[in-house]
Coordinates of C-alpha atoms in Angstrom, one line a residue:
M730 CA 22.4 9.7 42.4
E731 CA 21.8 8.3 39.0
K732 CA 23.4 5.1 38.0
I733 CA 24.2 4.0 34.5
Y734 CA 24.1 0.3 33.7
L735 CA 26.3 -0.8 30.8
K736 CA 27.1 -3.8 28.7
I737 CA 30.6 -3.9 27.2
I738 CA 30.7 -4.3 23.4
K739 CA 34.5 -3.8 22.7
S740 CA 37.6 -3.1 24.7
L741 CA 41.1 -2.0 24.1
I742 CA 44.1 -1.3 26.4
I743 CA 46.3 1.5 25.0
D744 CA 49.1 3.8 26.0
Q745 CA 47.9 7.4 25.7
Q746 CA 50.9 8.5 23.8
P747 CA 51.0 10.8 20.7
G748 CA 50.3 8.8 17.6
N749 CA 48.0 6.3 19.3
E750 CA 44.9 8.4 18.3
E751 CA 44.7 6.4 15.1
I752 CA 44.1 3.2 17.0
I753 CA 41.4 4.8 19.0
K754 CA 39.8 6.3 15.9
Q755 CA 39.7 2.8 14.3
L756 CA 37.9 1.5 17.4
L757 CA 35.4 4.3 17.4
N758 CA 34.8 4.3 13.7
S759 CA 34.1 0.5 13.8
T760 CA 31.1 1.3 16.1
N761 CA 27.9 1.7 14.1
L762 CA 25.8 2.5 17.1
K763 CA 23.8 5.8 17.4
Q764 CA 24.0 5.9 21.2
Y765 CA 26.8 4.4 23.2
F766 CA 29.4 5.1 25.9
I767 CA 33.2 5.3 25.8
V768 CA 34.6 4.3 29.2
Y769 CA 38.1 4.9 30.4
R770 CA 39.2 2.8 33.3
D771 CA 42.1 1.0 34.9
Y772 CA 44.4 4.0 34.5
K773 CA 48.1 3.2 35.2
G774 CA 48.8 6.8 36.1
D775 CA 47.9 10.1 34.6
Y776 CA 46.7 10.9 31.1
T777 CA 50.0 10.0 29.5
K778 CA 49.9 6.4 30.8
Q779 CA 48.1 3.2 29.9
V780 CA 44.3 3.0 30.1
E781 CA 41.6 0.5 29.2
I782 CA 39.0 1.9 26.8
L783 CA 35.6 0.3 26.5
I784 CA 32.7 0.8 24.1
C785 CA 29.5 0.1 26.0
V786 CA 25.7 0.4 25.5
E787 CA 23.2 1.0 28.2
D788 CA 21.6 -2.3 29.3
V789 CA 19.9 -2.8 32.6
N790 CA 19.2 -6.5 32.0
D791 CA 22.7 -7.6 30.8
Q792 CA 24.8 -5.2 32.8
E793 CA 28.6 -5.7 33.1
L794 CA 29.5 -2.2 34.5
I795 CA 27.6 0.2 36.8
I796 CA 28.6 3.9 36.9
N797 CA 27.5 6.1 39.8
Q798 CA 27.4 9.6 38.3
S799 CA 28.3 11.3 41.6
G800 CA 31.5 13.4 41.6
Y801 CA 31.8 13.8 37.8
I802 CA 32.3 17.1 35.9
P803 CA 30.5 17.2 32.6
F804 CA 32.2 18.7 29.5
V805 CA 29.6 19.0 26.7
L806 CA 30.9 18.9 23.2
G807 CA 27.7 19.8 21.4
D808 CA 25.5 18.5 18.6
K809 CA 27.1 16.0 16.3
S810 CA 26.3 18.1 13.3
K811 CA 28.2 21.1 14.6
D812 CA 31.3 19.5 16.3
F813 CA 33.2 22.8 16.2
G814 CA 34.1 22.0 12.6
M815 CA 35.7 18.7 13.6
E816 CA 34.6 15.2 12.7
M817 CA 34.1 12.5 15.2
P818 CA 36.3 11.4 16.9
D819 CA 38.7 14.4 16.3
D820 CA 36.4 16.6 18.4
I821 CA 36.8 14.2 21.3
F822 CA 40.6 14.3 21.1
K823 CA 40.5 18.1 21.0
A824 CA 38.2 18.2 24.1
W825 CA 40.6 15.8 26.0
E826 CA 43.5 18.2 25.2
K827 CA 41.5 21.0 26.8
I828 CA 40.8 18.9 29.8
W829 CA 44.4 17.9 30.1
H830 CA 45.4 21.6 29.9
L831 CA 43.0 22.4 32.8
E832 CA 44.7 19.7 34.8
D833 CA 48.2 20.9 33.9
V834 CA 47.5 24.5 35.0
G835 CA 45.9 23.2 38.3
I836 CA 42.3 24.1 37.7
L837 CA 41.2 20.4 37.5
E838 CA 42.4 17.6 39.8
R839 CA 41.3 14.2 38.4
E840 CA 40.9 10.9 40.3
Y841 CA 41.9 8.7 37.4
S842 CA 39.5 6.0 38.4
L843 CA 36.9 5.9 35.7
D844 CA 35.8 8.5 33.1
F845 CA 33.3 8.2 30.4
I846 CA 31.8 9.9 27.3
K847 CA 28.1 9.6 26.5
I848 CA 27.5 9.6 22.7
D849 CA 24.0 10.5 21.7
N850 CA 22.6 13.6 20.1
T851 CA 25.4 15.4 21.9
K852 CA 28.7 14.2 23.2
T853 CA 29.5 14.8 26.9
I854 CA 32.8 13.8 28.6
F855 CA 32.3 13.0 32.3
V856 CA 35.5 13.4 34.3
K857 CA 35.8 12.1 37.9
A858 CA 37.4 15.0 39.8
R859 CA 38.7 15.7 43.3
K860 CA 38.8 19.4 42.6
F861 CA 37.6 21.8 39.9
S862 CA 38.0 25.5 40.4
C863 CA 36.8 28.0 37.9
G864 CA 38.2 31.2 39.3

């Protein structure tokens, strides 16, 4: 099991309600890093409730958060230059909407403990799941 060692750069607590995307966009657009992680933790319920969002960088020596990657389902968004015709972070919001749909129709059952997005040459959302059935 691979572990990721992270240092927290920025944090924000937000209600995941329609309209709050602009606040998250401002947080993400204020990050000039080429490689970083967006961490979602301390959920106060499902995807419609309050959550803490962290911007982190990988740092073994100055770690503040350790993620054990076991039990996560990866959703790869693709190369930053392609982004399905969407600009960052709009592509992330669209991907979350698809993940929420999978949850709403019973294909995905999330833990709501800690989820994260790895931003590098590609963007991958890692969702902690109790169940994921593809068919």
